[in-house]
């Protein structure tokens, strides 16, 4: 049992005074119409996505220049860090961390659009990544991610070898995970660990 799509028409035979019912199987036509509608919908969705990505890319490009100026200004302030109060040093650290998060987001937006418009997957730049050094970068950005009631702790075991991967991608993925962990942790601590397991 199943559904069969048919098209019927009535034909009157005046000589025999009989009405004939002519039925045709239109399953193939229905399938072709379905495929055409799906292709049309997919094209419309792709157009919408490309327009959105174009907008996001334009915003990302526009953010680069003021972001660079802001980072340069922070570096000037950092040169006078000895004259800052404890609150000022904390604010400076938070501002630098926020710049790091924003720069990563800007780079991600540009990379995604480039990969979509070119029709190719982005290619990772594989290098030897020092996990301890990368965790150091994460620690600098943590103040911009975590609330004051959430403590973020890092643990890198001594035997963790360098990783062959794209450091920028790994850092961005780690930031996304860490950001969500801090966001959905109401109290307590978040641990970020790197350890070597048996092969």
Coordinates of N, CA, C and O in Angstrom, one line a residue:
X1 N 0.8 -1.2 0.0 CA 0.0 0.0 0.0 C 0.8 1.2 0.0 O 1.9 1.3 0.6
X2 N 0.3 2.3 -0.7 CA 1.0 3.5 -0.7 C 0.1 4.5 -1.4 O -1.0 4.3 -1.8
X3 N 0.6 5.7 -1.6 CA -0.1 6.8 -2.3 C 0.4 6.9 -3.7 O 1.6 6.9 -4.0
X4 N -0.6 6.9 -4.6 CA -0.3 7.1 -6.1 C -0.9 8.3 -6.6 O -2.1 8.6 -6.4
X5 N -0.1 9.2 -7.2 CA -0.6 10.4 -7.7 C -1.1 10.2 -9.1 O -0.4 9.7 -10.0
X6 N -2.4 10.5 -9.4 CA -3.0 10.4 -10.7 C -3.7 11.6 -11.1 O -4.1 12.5 -10.3
X7 N -4.0 11.7 -12.4 CA -4.8 12.8 -13.0 C -5.9 12.2 -13.8 O -5.6 11.4 -14.7
X8 N -7.1 12.6 -13.5 CA -8.2 12.0 -14.2 C -9.0 13.0 -15.0 O -9.1 14.2 -14.6
X9 N -9.6 12.6 -16.1 CA -10.5 13.4 -16.9 C -11.7 12.6 -17.4 O -11.6 11.4 -17.5
X10 N -12.8 13.3 -17.7 CA -14.0 12.6 -18.1 C -14.2 12.9 -19.6 O -14.1 14.0 -20.1
X11 N -14.4 11.8 -20.4 CA -14.6 11.9 -21.8 C -16.0 11.3 -22.2 O -16.2 10.1 -21.9
X12 N -16.8 12.1 -22.8 CA -18.2 11.6 -23.1 C -18.2 11.1 -24.6 O -17.7 11.8 -25.5
X13 N -18.6 9.9 -24.7 CA -18.8 9.2 -26.1 C -20.2 9.3 -26.5 O -21.1 8.6 -26.0
X14 N -20.6 10.3 -27.3 CA -22.0 10.5 -27.7 C -22.6 9.3 -28.4 O -23.8 9.1 -28.3
X15 N -21.8 8.6 -29.2 CA -22.4 7.5 -30.0 C -22.8 6.4 -29.1 O -23.8 5.7 -29.3
X16 N -22.1 6.2 -28.0 CA -22.4 5.1 -27.1 C -23.1 5.6 -25.9 O -23.5 4.8 -25.0
X17 N -23.2 6.9 -25.8 CA -23.8 7.5 -24.6 C -23.2 7.0 -23.3 O -23.8 6.7 -22.3
X18 N -21.8 7.0 -23.4 CA -21.0 6.5 -22.2 C -20.0 7.6 -21.9 O -19.4 8.3 -22.7
X19 N -19.8 7.7 -20.6 CA -18.7 8.6 -20.1 C -17.5 7.8 -19.7 O -17.6 6.9 -18.8
X20 N -16.4 8.1 -20.3 CA -15.2 7.3 -20.0 C -14.3 8.1 -19.0 O -14.2 9.4 -19.1
X21 N -13.8 7.5 -18.0 CA -12.8 8.1 -17.1 C -11.4 7.7 -17.5 O -11.0 6.5 -17.5
X22 N -10.6 8.8 -17.9 CA -9.2 8.5 -18.4 C -8.3 8.9 -17.2 O -8.3 10.1 -16.8
X23 N -7.5 8.0 -16.8 CA -6.6 8.3 -15.6 C -5.1 8.1 -16.1 O -4.8 7.1 -16.7
X24 N -4.3 9.1 -15.7 CA -2.9 9.0 -16.0 C -2.0 9.1 -14.7 O -2.4 9.8 -13.8
X25 N -1.0 8.3 -14.7 CA 0.0 8.3 -13.5 C 0.8 9.6 -13.7 O 1.5 9.8 -14.7
X26 N 0.8 10.5 -12.7 CA 1.6 11.7 -12.7 C 2.6 11.8 -11.6 O 3.1 12.8 -11.2
X27 N 3.0 10.6 -11.1 CA 4.0 10.5 -10.0 C 5.3 11.2 -10.4 O 5.9 11.9 -9.7
X28 N 5.7 10.9 -11.7 CA 7.0 11.5 -12.2 C 6.9 13.0 -12.2 O 7.9 13.7 -11.9
X29 N 5.7 13.5 -12.7 CA 5.6 15.0 -12.8 C 5.5 15.6 -11.4 O 6.1 16.7 -11.2
X30 N 4.9 15.0 -10.4 CA 4.8 15.5 -9.1 C 6.2 15.5 -8.5 O 6.6 16.5 -7.8
X31 N 7.0 14.5 -8.7 CA 8.4 14.4 -8.2 C 9.2 15.5 -8.8 O 10.0 16.2 -8.1
X32 N 9.1 15.8 -10.1 CA 9.8 16.9 -10.8 C 9.4 18.2 -10.2 O 10.3 19.1 -10.0
X33 N 8.1 18.4 -9.9 CA 7.7 19.7 -9.3 C 8.2 19.8 -7.9 O 8.6 20.9 -7.5
X34 N 8.3 18.7 -7.2 CA 8.8 18.8 -5.8 C 10.3 19.1 -5.8 O 10.7 20.0 -5.0
X35 N 11.0 18.5 -6.7 CA 12.5 18.8 -6.9 C 12.7 20.3 -7.3 O 13.6 21.0 -6.8
X36 N 11.8 20.8 -8.2 CA 11.9 22.2 -8.6 C 11.7 23.1 -7.5 O 12.4 24.1 -7.3
X37 N 10.6 22.8 -6.6 CA 10.3 23.7 -5.5 C 11.4 23.7 -4.5 O 11.8 24.7 -3.9
X38 N 12.0 22.5 -4.2 CA 13.1 22.4 -3.3 C 14.3 23.2 -3.8 O 15.0 23.8 -3.0
X39 N 14.6 23.1 -5.1 CA 15.8 23.8 -5.6 C 15.5 25.3 -5.5 O 16.4 26.1 -5.2
X40 N 14.3 25.7 -5.7 CA 13.9 27.2 -5.6 C 14.1 27.7 -4.2 O 14.6 28.7 -3.9
X41 N 13.6 26.8 -3.2 CA 13.8 27.2 -1.8 C 15.2 27.3 -1.4 O 15.6 28.1 -0.6
X42 N 16.0 26.3 -1.9 CA 17.4 26.2 -1.5 C 18.1 27.5 -2.1 O 19.0 28.1 -1.4
X43 N 17.8 27.9 -3.3 CA 18.4 29.1 -3.9 C 18.1 30.3 -3.1 O 18.9 31.2 -2.9
X44 N 16.8 30.4 -2.7 CA 16.4 31.6 -1.9 C 17.1 31.6 -0.6 O 17.5 32.7 -0.1
X45 N 17.2 30.4 0.1 CA 17.9 30.4 1.4 C 19.4 30.8 1.2 O 19.9 31.5 2.0
X46 N 20.0 30.3 0.1 CA 21.4 30.6 -0.1 C 21.6 32.1 -0.3 O 22.6 32.7 0.2
X47 N 20.7 32.7 -1.1 CA 20.8 34.1 -1.3 C 20.7 34.9 0.0 O 21.4 35.9 0.2
X48 N 19.7 34.5 0.9 CA 19.6 35.1 2.2 C 20.8 35.0 3.0 O 21.3 36.0 3.6
X49 N 21.4 33.8 3.0 CA 22.6 33.6 3.8 C 23.8 34.4 3.3 O 24.5 35.0 4.1
X50 N 23.9 34.4 2.0 CA 25.0 35.2 1.4 C 24.8 36.7 1.7 O 25.8 37.4 1.9
X51 N 23.6 37.2 1.6 CA 23.4 38.6 2.0 C 23.7 38.9 3.4 O 24.3 39.9 3.7
X52 N 23.4 38.0 4.3 CA 23.7 38.1 5.7 C 25.2 38.1 6.0 O 25.7 38.9 6.7
X53 N 25.9 37.1 5.3 CA 27.3 37.0 5.5 C 28.0 38.3 4.9 O 29.0 38.7 5.4
X54 N 27.5 38.8 3.8 CA 28.1 40.0 3.2 C 28.0 41.2 4.2 O 28.9 41.9 4.3
X55 N 26.8 41.3 4.8 CA 26.6 42.3 5.8 C 27.6 42.1 7.0 O 28.2 43.1 7.4
X56 N 27.7 40.9 7.5 CA 28.5 40.6 8.6 C 30.0 40.9 8.3 O 30.8 41.4 9.1
X57 N 30.4 40.5 7.1 CA 31.8 40.7 6.6 C 32.1 42.2 6.5 O 33.1 42.7 6.9
X58 N 31.1 43.0 6.0 CA 31.3 44.4 5.9 C 31.4 45.1 7.3 O 32.3 45.9 7.6
X59 N 30.6 44.6 8.3 CA 30.7 45.1 9.7 C 32.1 44.7 10.2 O 32.7 45.5 10.9
X60 N 32.5 43.4 10.0 CA 33.8 43.0 10.5 C 34.9 43.8 10.0 O 35.8 44.2 10.7
X61 N 34.9 44.1 8.6 CA 36.0 45.0 8.1 C 35.9 46.4 8.6 O 37.0 47.0 8.9
X62 N 34.7 46.9 8.9 CA 34.6 48.2 9.4 C 35.1 48.3 10.9 O 35.6 49.4 11.3
X63 N 35.1 47.2 11.6 CA 35.5 47.1 13.0 C 37.0 47.0 13.1 O 37.6 47.4 14.1
X64 N 37.7 46.6 12.0 CA 39.1 46.3 12.1 C 39.9 47.6 12.4 O 40.8 47.6 13.3
X65 N 39.6 48.7 11.7 CA 40.4 49.9 11.9 C 40.2 50.5 13.3 O 41.2 50.8 14.0
X66 N 39.0 50.7 13.8 CA 38.8 51.3 15.1 C 39.4 50.3 16.2 O 39.9 50.8 17.2
X67 N 39.3 49.0 15.9 CA 39.8 48.0 16.9 C 41.3 48.2 17.0 O 41.9 48.1 18.1
X68 N 42.0 48.3 15.9 CA 43.4 48.5 15.9 C 43.8 49.8 16.6 O 44.8 49.8 17.4
X69 N 43.1 50.9 16.4 CA 43.3 52.1 17.1 C 43.1 51.9 18.6 O 43.9 52.5 19.4
X70 N 42.1 51.2 18.9 CA 41.8 51.0 20.4 C 42.9 50.2 21.0 O 43.4 50.5 22.1
X71 N 43.4 49.2 20.3 CA 44.5 48.4 20.9 C 45.8 49.2 21.0 O 46.5 49.0 22.0
X72 N 46.1 50.0 20.1 CA 47.2 50.9 20.1 C 47.1 51.8 21.3 O 48.1 52.1 22.0
X73 N 45.9 52.3 21.6 CA 45.7 53.2 22.7 C 45.9 52.5 24.0 O 46.5 53.0 25.0
X74 N 45.5 51.3 24.1 CA 45.7 50.4 25.3 C 47.1 50.2 25.5 O 47.6 50.1 26.7
X75 N 47.9 50.0 24.4 CA 49.3 49.8 24.6 C 50.0 51.0 25.2 O 50.9 50.9 26.0
X76 N 49.5 52.2 24.7 CA 50.1 53.4 25.3 C 49.8 53.5 26.8 O 50.6 53.9 27.6
X77 N 48.6 53.1 27.2 CA 48.2 53.2 28.6 C 49.0 52.1 29.4 O 49.5 52.4 30.5
X78 N 49.2 51.0 28.7 CA 50.0 49.9 29.4 C 51.4 50.3 29.7 O 52.1 49.9 30.6
X79 N 52.0 51.2 28.8 CA 53.3 51.7 29.1 C 53.4 52.6 30.3 O 54.5 52.7 30.9
X80 N 52.3 53.1 30.8 CA 52.2 53.9 32.0 C 51.6 53.1 33.1 O 51.0 53.7 34.1
X81 N 51.6 51.7 33.0 CA 50.9 50.9 34.0 C 51.3 51.1 35.4 O 50.5 51.0 36.4
X82 N 52.6 51.5 35.6 CA 53.0 51.7 37.0 C 52.3 52.8 37.7 O 52.2 52.8 39.0
X83 N 51.8 53.7 36.9 CA 51.1 54.9 37.6 C 49.6 54.6 37.8 O 48.9 55.5 38.3
X84 N 49.1 53.4 37.3 CA 47.7 53.1 37.5 C 47.4 52.5 38.8 O 48.2 51.9 39.5
X85 N 46.2 52.7 39.3 CA 45.7 52.1 40.5 C 45.4 50.6 40.2 O 45.4 50.2 39.1
X86 N 45.1 49.9 41.3 CA 44.7 48.5 41.1 C 43.5 48.4 40.2 O 43.4 47.5 39.3
X87 N 42.5 49.2 40.5 CA 41.3 49.2 39.7 C 41.6 49.6 38.2 O 41.0 49.0 37.3
X88 N 42.5 50.5 38.0 CA 42.9 50.9 36.6 C 43.6 49.7 35.9 O 43.3 49.5 34.7
X89 N 44.5 49.0 36.6 CA 45.1 47.8 36.0 C 44.1 46.8 35.6 O 44.2 46.1 34.6
X90 N 43.2 46.5 36.5 CA 42.1 45.5 36.2 C 41.3 46.0 35.0 O 41.0 45.1 34.2
X91 N 40.9 47.2 34.9 CA 40.2 47.7 33.8 C 41.0 47.6 32.5 O 40.4 47.2 31.4
X92 N 42.3 47.8 32.6 CA 43.2 47.7 31.4 C 43.2 46.2 31.0 O 43.1 45.9 29.8
X93 N 43.4 45.3 31.9 CA 43.4 43.9 31.6 C 42.1 43.5 30.9 O 42.1 42.7 29.9
X94 N 41.0 43.9 31.5 CA 39.7 43.6 30.9 C 39.5 44.1 29.5 O 39.0 43.5 28.6
X95 N 40.0 45.4 29.3 CA 39.8 46.0 28.0 C 40.7 45.2 26.9 O 40.2 45.0 25.8
X96 N 41.9 44.8 27.3 CA 42.8 44.1 26.4 C 42.2 42.7 26.1 O 42.2 42.3 25.0
X97 N 41.6 42.1 27.1 CA 41.0 40.8 26.9 C 39.8 40.9 26.0 O 39.6 40.1 25.1
X98 N 39.0 42.0 26.2 CA 37.8 42.2 25.3 C 38.2 42.4 23.9 O 37.6 41.9 22.9
X99 N 39.3 43.1 23.7 CA 39.8 43.3 22.3 C 40.2 42.0 21.7 O 40.0 41.8 20.5
X100 N 40.8 41.1 22.5 CA 41.2 39.8 21.9 C 40.1 39.0 21.5 O 40.1 38.4 20.4
X101 N 39.0 39.0 22.3 CA 37.8 38.3 22.0 C 37.1 38.9 20.7 O 36.7 38.1 19.8
X102 N 37.1 40.2 20.6 CA 36.5 40.9 19.5 C 37.3 40.6 18.2 O 36.7 40.4 17.1
X103 N 38.6 40.6 18.3 CA 39.4 40.4 17.1 C 39.2 39.0 16.6 O 39.2 38.7 15.4
X104 N 39.1 38.0 17.5 CA 38.8 36.6 17.1 C 37.5 36.5 16.4 O 37.4 35.8 15.4
X105 N 36.5 37.2 16.9 CA 35.2 37.2 16.3 C 35.2 37.8 14.9 O 34.6 37.3 14.0
X106 N 35.9 38.9 14.8 CA 36.0 39.6 13.5 C 36.7 38.7 12.5 O 36.2 38.5 11.3
X107 N 37.8 38.0 12.9 CA 38.5 37.1 12.0 C 37.6 36.0 11.6 O 37.6 35.5 10.4
X108 N 36.9 35.4 12.5 CA 36.0 34.3 12.2 C 34.9 34.7 11.2 O 34.6 33.9 10.3
X109 N 34.3 35.9 11.4 CA 33.3 36.3 10.5 C 33.8 36.5 9.0 O 33.2 36.0 8.1
X110 N 35.0 37.0 8.9 CA 35.6 37.2 7.6 C 35.9 35.8 6.9 O 35.7 35.6 5.8
X111 N 36.5 34.9 7.7 CA 36.9 33.6 7.2 C 35.7 32.8 6.8 O 35.7 32.1 5.7
X112 N 34.6 32.9 7.5 CA 33.4 32.1 7.1 C 32.8 32.6 5.8 O 32.5 31.8 4.9
X113 N 32.7 33.9 5.7 CA 32.2 34.5 4.4 C 33.1 34.1 3.2 O 32.6 33.7 2.1
X114 N 34.4 34.2 3.4 CA 35.3 33.8 2.3 C 35.1 32.4 1.9 O 35.1 32.1 0.7
X115 N 35.0 31.5 2.8 CA 34.8 30.1 2.5 C 33.5 29.8 1.8 O 33.4 29.0 0.9
X116 N 32.4 30.5 2.3 CA 31.1 30.3 1.7 C 31.0 30.8 0.2 O 30.6 30.2 -0.7
X117 N 31.5 32.0 0.0 CA 31.5 32.6 -1.3 C 32.4 31.9 -2.3 O 32.1 31.9 -3.5
X118 N 33.5 31.4 -1.8 CA 34.4 30.6 -2.7 C 33.9 29.2 -3.0 O 34.4 28.5 -3.9
X119 N 33.0 28.7 -2.2 CA 32.5 27.4 -2.3 C 33.5 26.3 -1.8 O 33.3 25.1 -2.2
X120 N 34.5 26.7 -1.1 CA 35.5 25.7 -0.6 C 35.6 25.8 0.9 O 35.3 26.9 1.5
X121 N 35.9 24.7 1.5 CA 36.1 24.8 3.0 C 37.4 25.5 3.3 O 38.4 25.4 2.6
X122 N 37.5 26.3 4.4 CA 38.7 26.9 4.8 C 39.8 25.9 5.1 O 39.5 24.9 5.6
X123 N 41.0 26.3 4.7 CA 42.2 25.4 4.9 C 42.9 25.7 6.2 O 43.3 26.9 6.3
X124 N 43.1 24.8 7.1 CA 43.8 25.1 8.3 C 45.3 25.3 8.1 O 45.8 24.6 7.2
X125 N 45.9 26.2 8.8 CA 47.4 26.3 8.8 C 48.0 25.6 9.9 O 48.0 26.0 11.0
X126 N 48.4 24.3 9.6 CA 48.9 23.4 10.6 C 50.3 23.8 11.1 O 51.2 23.9 10.2
X127 N 50.5 24.0 12.3 CA 51.8 24.3 12.9 C 51.8 23.6 14.3 O 50.8 23.1 14.8
X128 N 53.0 23.5 14.8 CA 53.2 23.0 16.2 C 52.7 24.0 17.2 O 53.3 25.0 17.4
X129 N 51.6 23.6 17.9 CA 51.0 24.6 18.9 C 51.4 24.2 20.3 O 51.2 23.0 20.7
X130 N 52.1 25.1 21.0 CA 52.4 24.9 22.4 C 51.2 25.1 23.3 O 50.7 26.2 23.4
X131 N 50.6 24.0 23.8 CA 49.4 24.1 24.6 C 49.5 25.0 25.8 O 48.6 25.8 26.1
X132 N 50.6 25.0 26.5 CA 50.8 25.8 27.6 C 50.8 27.3 27.2 O 50.2 28.1 27.9
X133 N 51.4 27.6 26.1 CA 51.4 29.0 25.7 C 50.0 29.4 25.2 O 49.6 30.6 25.5
X134 N 49.3 28.5 24.6 CA 47.9 28.8 24.2 C 47.0 29.0 25.4 O 46.1 29.9 25.4
X135 N 47.2 28.2 26.5 CA 46.4 28.4 27.7 C 46.7 29.8 28.3 O 45.9 30.4 28.9
X136 N 48.0 30.2 28.1 CA 48.3 31.5 28.7 C 47.5 32.6 28.0 O 47.1 33.6 28.6
X137 N 47.3 32.5 26.7 CA 46.5 33.4 25.9 C 45.0 33.4 26.5 O 44.4 34.4 26.6
X138 N 44.5 32.2 26.7 CA 43.2 32.0 27.2 C 43.0 32.7 28.6 O 42.0 33.4 28.9
X139 N 44.1 32.6 29.4 CA 44.0 33.2 30.8 C 43.9 34.7 30.7 O 43.3 35.3 31.5
X140 N 44.6 35.3 29.7 CA 44.5 36.7 29.5 C 43.1 37.2 29.1 O 42.7 38.3 29.4
X141 N 42.4 36.3 28.4 CA 41.1 36.7 27.9 C 40.0 36.4 28.9 O 38.9 36.9 28.8
X142 N 40.2 35.5 29.8 CA 39.2 35.1 30.8 C 38.4 36.2 31.4 O 37.2 36.1 31.6
X143 N 39.1 37.3 31.9 CA 38.3 38.3 32.5 C 37.2 38.9 31.7 O 36.2 39.4 32.2
X144 N 37.3 38.8 30.4 CA 36.3 39.3 29.5 C 35.1 38.3 29.3 O 34.1 38.6 28.7
X145 N 35.3 37.1 29.8 CA 34.4 36.0 29.5 C 33.6 35.6 30.8 O 32.4 35.3 30.7
X146 N 34.3 35.6 31.9 CA 33.7 35.0 33.1 C 33.2 36.1 34.1 O 33.7 37.2 34.1
X147 N 32.1 35.8 34.8 CA 31.6 36.7 35.8 C 32.4 36.6 37.0 O 33.2 35.6 37.2
X148 N 32.3 37.5 37.9 CA 33.1 37.6 39.1 C 32.9 36.4 40.0 O 33.8 36.0 40.8
X149 N 31.7 35.8 39.9 CA 31.4 34.6 40.8 C 31.9 33.3 40.3 O 31.7 32.3 40.9
X150 N 32.5 33.3 39.1 CA 32.9 32.1 38.4 C 34.5 32.1 38.3 O 35.0 33.0 37.7
X151 N 35.1 31.1 38.9 CA 36.6 31.0 38.9 C 37.0 30.1 37.7 O 36.5 29.0 37.7
X152 N 37.9 30.5 36.9 CA 38.4 29.7 35.8 C 39.8 29.2 36.1 O 40.7 30.1 36.4
X153 N 40.0 27.9 36.1 CA 41.3 27.3 36.5 C 41.8 26.6 35.3 O 41.1 25.9 34.6
X154 N 43.2 26.7 35.2 CA 43.8 26.0 34.1 C 44.8 24.9 34.6 O 45.5 25.2 35.6
X155 N 44.9 23.8 33.9 CA 45.8 22.7 34.3 C 46.3 22.1 33.0 O 45.6 21.4 32.3
X156 N 47.6 22.3 32.8 CA 48.3 21.7 31.7 C 49.4 20.7 32.2 O 50.3 21.1 32.9
X157 N 49.2 19.4 31.9 CA 50.2 18.4 32.4 C 51.5 18.6 31.7 O 51.6 19.0 30.5
X158 N 52.6 18.2 32.4 CA 53.9 18.5 31.9 C 54.2 17.6 30.6 O 55.1 18.0 29.8
X159 N 53.5 16.5 30.4 CA 53.9 15.6 29.3 C 53.0 15.9 28.1 O 53.0 15.1 27.1
X160 N 52.2 17.0 28.1 CA 51.4 17.3 26.9 C 52.3 17.7 25.8 O 53.0 18.8 25.9
X161 N 52.3 17.0 24.6 CA 53.2 17.4 23.5 C 52.6 18.6 22.7 O 51.4 18.9 22.9
X162 N 53.4 19.2 21.8 CA 52.8 20.2 20.9 C 51.8 19.6 20.0 O 51.9 18.4 19.7
X163 N 50.7 20.3 19.7 CA 49.7 19.8 18.8 C 49.9 20.3 17.4 O 50.2 21.5 17.2
X164 N 49.7 19.4 16.4 CA 49.7 19.8 15.0 C 48.3 20.3 14.6 O 47.5 19.4 14.3
X165 N 48.1 21.6 14.6 CA 46.8 22.1 14.2 C 46.9 23.6 13.9 O 48.0 24.1 13.9
X166 N 45.8 24.1 13.6 CA 45.7 25.6 13.3 C 45.5 26.3 14.7 O 44.4 26.1 15.3
X167 N 46.5 27.0 15.1 CA 46.4 27.6 16.4 C 45.2 28.6 16.5 O 44.5 28.7 17.6
X168 N 45.0 29.4 15.5 CA 43.9 30.4 15.5 C 42.5 29.7 15.7 O 41.7 30.1 16.5
X169 N 42.4 28.6 14.9 CA 41.1 27.8 15.0 C 40.9 27.2 16.4 O 39.9 27.3 17.0
X170 N 42.0 26.6 16.9 CA 42.0 26.0 18.2 C 41.7 27.0 19.3 O 40.9 26.7 20.2
X171 N 42.3 28.2 19.2 CA 42.0 29.2 20.2 C 40.6 29.7 20.2 O 40.0 29.8 21.2
X172 N 40.1 29.9 18.9 CA 38.7 30.3 18.8 C 37.7 29.3 19.3 O 36.7 29.6 20.0
X173 N 37.9 28.0 19.0 CA 37.0 27.0 19.5 C 37.1 26.9 21.0 O 36.1 26.7 21.7
X174 N 38.3 27.0 21.6 CA 38.5 26.9 23.0 C 37.7 28.1 23.7 O 37.1 28.0 24.7
X175 N 37.8 29.3 23.1 CA 37.1 30.5 23.6 C 35.6 30.3 23.6 O 34.9 30.7 24.5
X176 N 35.1 29.7 22.5 CA 33.7 29.4 22.4 C 33.2 28.5 23.5 O 32.2 28.7 24.2
X177 N 34.0 27.4 23.7 CA 33.6 26.5 24.8 C 33.7 27.1 26.1 O 32.8 26.9 27.0
X178 N 34.8 27.8 26.4 CA 35.0 28.5 27.7 C 34.0 29.5 27.9 O 33.5 29.6 29.1
X179 N 33.6 30.3 26.9 CA 32.6 31.3 27.1 C 31.2 30.7 27.5 O 30.5 31.2 28.4
X180 N 30.9 29.5 26.8 CA 29.6 28.9 27.2 C 29.7 28.3 28.6 O 28.7 28.3 29.3
X181 N 30.8 27.7 28.9 CA 31.0 27.2 30.3 C 30.8 28.2 31.3 O 30.1 28.0 32.3
X182 N 31.4 29.4 31.1 CA 31.3 30.5 32.1 C 29.8 31.0 32.1 O 29.3 31.4 33.2
X183 N 29.2 31.1 30.9 CA 27.9 31.6 30.8 C 26.8 30.8 31.6 O 25.9 31.3 32.2
X184 N 27.0 29.5 31.5 CA 26.0 28.6 32.1 C 26.4 28.0 33.5 O 25.8 27.1 33.9
X185 N 27.5 28.6 34.0 CA 27.9 28.2 35.4 C 27.4 29.3 36.3 O 27.9 30.4 36.3
X186 N 26.5 28.9 37.2 CA 25.9 29.9 38.1 C 26.8 30.2 39.2 O 26.9 31.4 39.7
X187 N 27.6 29.2 39.7 CA 28.5 29.5 40.8 C 29.6 28.3 40.8 O 29.3 27.3 40.2
X188 N 30.7 28.6 41.4 CA 31.7 27.6 41.5 C 32.9 27.9 40.5 O 33.3 29.1 40.4
X189 N 33.4 26.9 39.9 CA 34.6 27.1 39.0 C 34.5 26.3 37.7 O 33.7 25.3 37.6
X190 N 35.2 26.7 36.8 CA 35.4 26.0 35.5 C 36.8 25.6 35.3 O 37.7 26.5 35.4
X191 N 37.0 24.3 35.0 CA 38.4 23.8 34.8 C 38.6 23.6 33.4 O 37.8 23.1 32.6
X192 N 39.8 24.1 32.9 CA 40.3 23.9 31.6 C 41.6 23.0 31.7 O 42.6 23.5 32.1
X193 N 41.5 21.8 31.2 CA 42.6 20.8 31.4 C 43.1 20.3 30.1 O 42.3 20.1 29.1
X194 N 44.4 20.1 30.0 CA 45.0 19.4 28.9 C 45.9 18.3 29.4 O 46.8 18.6 30.2
X195 N 45.6 17.1 29.0 CA 46.4 16.0 29.5 C 46.6 15.0 28.4 O 45.8 14.9 27.5
X196 N 47.6 14.2 28.5 CA 47.9 13.2 27.5 C 47.3 11.8 28.0 O 47.5 11.4 29.1
X197 N 46.6 11.2 27.1 CA 46.0 9.9 27.4 C 46.7 8.8 26.6 O 47.5 9.1 25.7
X198 N 46.5 7.6 27.0 CA 47.2 6.4 26.4 C 46.7 6.3 25.0 O 45.5 6.5 24.7
X199 N 47.5 6.0 24.1 CA 47.2 5.9 22.6 C 46.5 4.5 22.4 O 46.8 3.5 23.0

